[in-house]
Coordinates of C-alpha atoms in Angstrom, one line a residue:
X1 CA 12.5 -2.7 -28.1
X2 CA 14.0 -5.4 -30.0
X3 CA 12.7 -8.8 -28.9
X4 CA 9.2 -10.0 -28.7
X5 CA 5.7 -7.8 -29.3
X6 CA 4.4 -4.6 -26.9
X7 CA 2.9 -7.1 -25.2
X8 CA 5.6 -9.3 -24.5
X9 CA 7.4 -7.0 -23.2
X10 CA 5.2 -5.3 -20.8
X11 CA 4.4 -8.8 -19.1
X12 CA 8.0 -9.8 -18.7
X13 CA 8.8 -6.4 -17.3
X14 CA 5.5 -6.8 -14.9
X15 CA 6.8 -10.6 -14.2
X16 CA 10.3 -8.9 -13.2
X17 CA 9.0 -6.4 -10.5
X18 CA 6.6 -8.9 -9.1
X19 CA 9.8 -11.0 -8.5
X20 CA 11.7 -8.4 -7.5
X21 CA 9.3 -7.5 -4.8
X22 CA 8.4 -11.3 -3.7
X23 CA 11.9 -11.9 -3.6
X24 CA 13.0 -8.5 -1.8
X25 CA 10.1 -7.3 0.2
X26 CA 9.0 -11.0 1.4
X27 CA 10.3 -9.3 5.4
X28 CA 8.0 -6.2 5.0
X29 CA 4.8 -8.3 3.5
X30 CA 5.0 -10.6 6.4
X31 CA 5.7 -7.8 9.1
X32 CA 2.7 -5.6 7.5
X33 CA 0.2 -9.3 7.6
X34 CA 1.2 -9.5 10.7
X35 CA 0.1 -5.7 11.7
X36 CA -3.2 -6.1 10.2
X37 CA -3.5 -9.1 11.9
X38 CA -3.2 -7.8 15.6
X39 CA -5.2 -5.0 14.5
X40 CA -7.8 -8.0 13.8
X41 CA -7.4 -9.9 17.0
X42 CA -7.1 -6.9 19.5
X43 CA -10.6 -5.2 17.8
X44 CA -9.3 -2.8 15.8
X45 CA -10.4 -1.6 12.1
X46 CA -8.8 -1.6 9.2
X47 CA -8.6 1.4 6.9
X48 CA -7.1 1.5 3.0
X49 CA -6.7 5.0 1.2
X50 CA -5.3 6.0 -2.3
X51 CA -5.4 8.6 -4.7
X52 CA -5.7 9.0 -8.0
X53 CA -4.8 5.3 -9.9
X54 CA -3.2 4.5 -6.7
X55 CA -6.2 4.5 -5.3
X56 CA -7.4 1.0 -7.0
X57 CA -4.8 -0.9 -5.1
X58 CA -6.8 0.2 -2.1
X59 CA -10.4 -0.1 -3.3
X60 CA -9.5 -3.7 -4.5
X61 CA -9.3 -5.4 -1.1
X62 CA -12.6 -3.6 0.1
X63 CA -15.5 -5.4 -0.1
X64 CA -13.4 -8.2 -2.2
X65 CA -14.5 -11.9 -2.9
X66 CA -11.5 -13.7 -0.6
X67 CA -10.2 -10.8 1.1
X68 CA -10.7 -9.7 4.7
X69 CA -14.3 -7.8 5.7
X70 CA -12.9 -5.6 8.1
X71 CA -11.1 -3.6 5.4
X72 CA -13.0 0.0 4.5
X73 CA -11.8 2.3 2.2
X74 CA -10.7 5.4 3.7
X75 CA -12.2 7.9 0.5
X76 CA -11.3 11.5 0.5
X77 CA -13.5 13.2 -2.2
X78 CA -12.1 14.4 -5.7
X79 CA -9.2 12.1 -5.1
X80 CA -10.4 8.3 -5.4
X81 CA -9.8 7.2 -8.9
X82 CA -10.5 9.7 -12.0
X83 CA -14.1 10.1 -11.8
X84 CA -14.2 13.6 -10.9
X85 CA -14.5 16.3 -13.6
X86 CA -12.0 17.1 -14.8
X87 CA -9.6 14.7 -14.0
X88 CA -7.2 16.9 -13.4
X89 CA -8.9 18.2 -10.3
X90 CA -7.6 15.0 -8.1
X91 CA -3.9 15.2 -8.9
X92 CA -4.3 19.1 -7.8
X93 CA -6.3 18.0 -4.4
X94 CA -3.4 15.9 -3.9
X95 CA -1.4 19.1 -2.7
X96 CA -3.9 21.0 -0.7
X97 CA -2.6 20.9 2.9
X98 CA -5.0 20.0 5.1
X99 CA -7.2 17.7 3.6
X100 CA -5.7 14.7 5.3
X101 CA -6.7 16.1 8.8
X102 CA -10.4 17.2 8.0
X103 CA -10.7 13.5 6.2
X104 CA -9.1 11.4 9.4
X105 CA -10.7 13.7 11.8
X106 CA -14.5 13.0 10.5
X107 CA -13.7 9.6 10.2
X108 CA -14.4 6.8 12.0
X109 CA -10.5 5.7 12.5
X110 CA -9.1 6.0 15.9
X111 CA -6.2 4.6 17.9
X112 CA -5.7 0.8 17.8
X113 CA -6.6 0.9 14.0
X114 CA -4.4 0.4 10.7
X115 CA -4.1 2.6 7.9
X116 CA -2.6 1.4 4.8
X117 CA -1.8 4.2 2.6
X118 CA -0.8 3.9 -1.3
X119 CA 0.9 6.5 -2.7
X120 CA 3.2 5.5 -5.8
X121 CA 5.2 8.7 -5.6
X122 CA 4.8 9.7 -1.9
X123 CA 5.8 13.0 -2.3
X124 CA 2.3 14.8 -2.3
X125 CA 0.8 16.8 0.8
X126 CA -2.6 14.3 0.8
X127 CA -0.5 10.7 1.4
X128 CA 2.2 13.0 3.7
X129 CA 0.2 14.0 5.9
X130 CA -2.4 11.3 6.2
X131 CA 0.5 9.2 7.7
X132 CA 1.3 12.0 9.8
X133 CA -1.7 13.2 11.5
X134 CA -2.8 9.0 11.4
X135 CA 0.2 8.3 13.8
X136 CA -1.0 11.2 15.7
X137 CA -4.2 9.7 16.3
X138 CA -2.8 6.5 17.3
X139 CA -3.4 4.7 14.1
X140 CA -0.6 1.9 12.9
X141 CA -0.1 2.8 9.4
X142 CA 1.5 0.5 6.3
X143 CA 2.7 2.6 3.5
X144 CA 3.2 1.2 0.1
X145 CA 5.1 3.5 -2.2
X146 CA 8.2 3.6 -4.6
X147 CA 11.2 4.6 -2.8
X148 CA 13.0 5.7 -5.9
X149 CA 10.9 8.8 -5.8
X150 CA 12.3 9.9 -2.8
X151 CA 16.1 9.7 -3.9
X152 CA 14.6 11.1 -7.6
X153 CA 12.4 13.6 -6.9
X154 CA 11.4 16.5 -4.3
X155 CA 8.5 16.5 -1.7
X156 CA 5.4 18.8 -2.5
X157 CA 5.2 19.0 1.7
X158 CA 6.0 21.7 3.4
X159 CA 8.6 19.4 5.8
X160 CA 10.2 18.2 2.7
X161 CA 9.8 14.4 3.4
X162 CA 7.9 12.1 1.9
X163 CA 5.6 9.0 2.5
X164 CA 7.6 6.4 3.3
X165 CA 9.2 8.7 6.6
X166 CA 6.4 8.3 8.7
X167 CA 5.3 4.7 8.4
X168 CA 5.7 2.3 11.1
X169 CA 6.4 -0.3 7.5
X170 CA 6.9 0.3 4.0
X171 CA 6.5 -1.6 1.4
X172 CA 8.7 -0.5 -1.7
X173 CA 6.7 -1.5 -4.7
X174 CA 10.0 -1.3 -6.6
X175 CA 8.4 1.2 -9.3
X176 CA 10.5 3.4 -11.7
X177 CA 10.7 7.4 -11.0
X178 CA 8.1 7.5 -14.5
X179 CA 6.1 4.8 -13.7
X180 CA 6.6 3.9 -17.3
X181 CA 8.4 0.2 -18.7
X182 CA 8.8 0.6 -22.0
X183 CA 10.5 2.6 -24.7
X184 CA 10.1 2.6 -28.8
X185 CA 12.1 4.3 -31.1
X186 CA 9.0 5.3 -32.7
X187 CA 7.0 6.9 -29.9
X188 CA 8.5 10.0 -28.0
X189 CA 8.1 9.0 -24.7
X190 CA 7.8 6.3 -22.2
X191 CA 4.6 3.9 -21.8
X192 CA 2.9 1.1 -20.4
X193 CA 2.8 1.5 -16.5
X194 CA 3.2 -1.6 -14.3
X195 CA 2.0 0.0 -10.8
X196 CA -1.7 -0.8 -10.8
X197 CA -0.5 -4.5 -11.1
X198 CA 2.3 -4.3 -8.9
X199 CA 0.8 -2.6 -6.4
X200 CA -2.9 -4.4 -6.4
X201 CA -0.4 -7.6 -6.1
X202 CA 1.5 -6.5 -2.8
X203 CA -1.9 -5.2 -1.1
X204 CA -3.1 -9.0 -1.9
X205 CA 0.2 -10.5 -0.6
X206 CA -0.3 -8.7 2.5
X207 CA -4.3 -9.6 2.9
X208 CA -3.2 -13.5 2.9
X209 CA -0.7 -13.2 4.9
X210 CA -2.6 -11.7 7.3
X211 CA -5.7 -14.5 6.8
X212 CA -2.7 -16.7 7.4
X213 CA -1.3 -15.0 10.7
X214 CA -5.2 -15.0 12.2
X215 CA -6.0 -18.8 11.3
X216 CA -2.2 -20.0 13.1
X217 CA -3.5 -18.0 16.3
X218 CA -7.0 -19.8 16.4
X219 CA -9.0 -17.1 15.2
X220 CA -11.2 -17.8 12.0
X221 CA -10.4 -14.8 9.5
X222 CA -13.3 -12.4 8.5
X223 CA -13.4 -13.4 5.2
X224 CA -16.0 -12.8 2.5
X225 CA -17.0 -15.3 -0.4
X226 CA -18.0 -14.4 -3.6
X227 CA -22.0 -13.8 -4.0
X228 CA -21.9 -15.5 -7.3
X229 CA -21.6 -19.1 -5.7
X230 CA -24.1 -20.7 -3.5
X231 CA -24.1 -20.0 0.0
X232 CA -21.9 -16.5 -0.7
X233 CA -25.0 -14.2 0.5
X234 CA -25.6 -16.2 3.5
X235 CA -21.9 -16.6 4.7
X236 CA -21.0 -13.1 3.9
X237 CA -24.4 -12.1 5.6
X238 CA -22.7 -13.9 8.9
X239 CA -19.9 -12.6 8.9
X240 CA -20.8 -8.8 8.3
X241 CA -23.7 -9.3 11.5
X242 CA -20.4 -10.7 13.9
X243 CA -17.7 -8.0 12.6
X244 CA -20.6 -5.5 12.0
X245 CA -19.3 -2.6 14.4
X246 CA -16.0 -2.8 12.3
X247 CA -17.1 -2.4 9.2
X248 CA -18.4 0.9 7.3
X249 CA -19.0 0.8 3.7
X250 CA -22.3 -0.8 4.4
X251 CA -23.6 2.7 6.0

């Protein structure tokens, strides 16, 4: 690094990817709104799952200020964020076959949903098979992922594929194998990771467009306001009574 402070650098490299992926993903963003919104209009649920530091993508359009109600977080114990101890238990949880079935099959997901899975890497049994056993069950599912991994790196799953193979869309988050942007002379390996920001920005990009897709059909989007303004209880309180069969992170 030559130009400009740490911190320069990092938001100019997080400015780039968010460009990149406006710019080159703007198809697959409006094709995953659009999913999400038929889900919406023909009664289905919508279901968000992540693991690990991917999973904070997924818990931040649940129960979000301006985002849609109907989206639940899809948790699989051990795995959602790094609260379990020790850490290191999730990323390991991440390649035990058969989690992914016991999770979806005690679930309430079930065909006619959407399932928008986050994995940055992809290559892990967990986000593998989630897609594959979600398909199975008749679920629509959105994957958001890096596909460098897959041309990097090899598949922890027994078929050898990863993630973004058995998605009915991807979105490639545009992530470096690493997940690292910058480099110092000084420090002995890479640092500063952009795909919390990159990532939390795409899931967001997809939640509007879908508010936008429901409102051009006539239908009012299930949106919840902000309980720190006046009137947020009350609205939010109206719309969780009419969409209340949809939603399950009240329970």
């Amino acid at each position: 690094m030559s130009d400009g402070t740490p911190a320069d650098l990092f938001f100019d490299a997080a400015i780039g990817l968010l460009q990149r992926v406006r710019d080159e993903e703007a198809a697959a963003i409006t094709a995953a709104g659009t999913l999400l919104a038929d889900t919406v209009a023909a009664g289905g649920r919508l279901f968000a799952f992540g693991a690990g530091h991917s999973s904070l993508a997924a818990q931040d359009v649940v129960y979000r200020a301006g985002g849609l109600a109907l989206m639940n977080l899809l948790a699989v114990p051990g795995v959602v964020g790094v609260d379990v101890t020790p850490a290191t238990l999730g990323s390991a949880l991440e390649r035990v076959d058969g989690l992914a079935g016991a999770v979806l099959d005690t679930s309430p997901a079930r065909a006619g949903d959407a399932l928008v899975i986050i994995s940055l890497s992809g290559r892990n049994a967990l986000p593998v098979e989630m897609a594959l056993n979600a398909r199975a069950l008749g679920l629509k599912v959105i994957g958001v992922t890096s596909v460098a991994y897959a041309g990097e790196t090899k598949s922890r799953h027994a078929s050898g594929t990863f993630l973004k193979d058995h998605c009915d869309i991807v979105l490639d988050s545009k992530i470096a194998v690493g997940d690292a942007e910058l480099t110092l002379d000084t420090i002995p390996a890479p640092f500063a990771p952009a795909s919390t920001v990159v990532t939390a920005a795409l899931m967001q990009a997809v939640m509007a467009t879908a508010a936008a897709a429901l409102a051009d059909r006539g239908i009012e989007p299930p949106l919840l306001r902000s309980g720190n303004v006046d009137g947020g209880h009350e609205w939010n309180g109206r719309v969780m009574a009419e969409y209340g069969d949809r939603i399950f992170y009240r329970h």
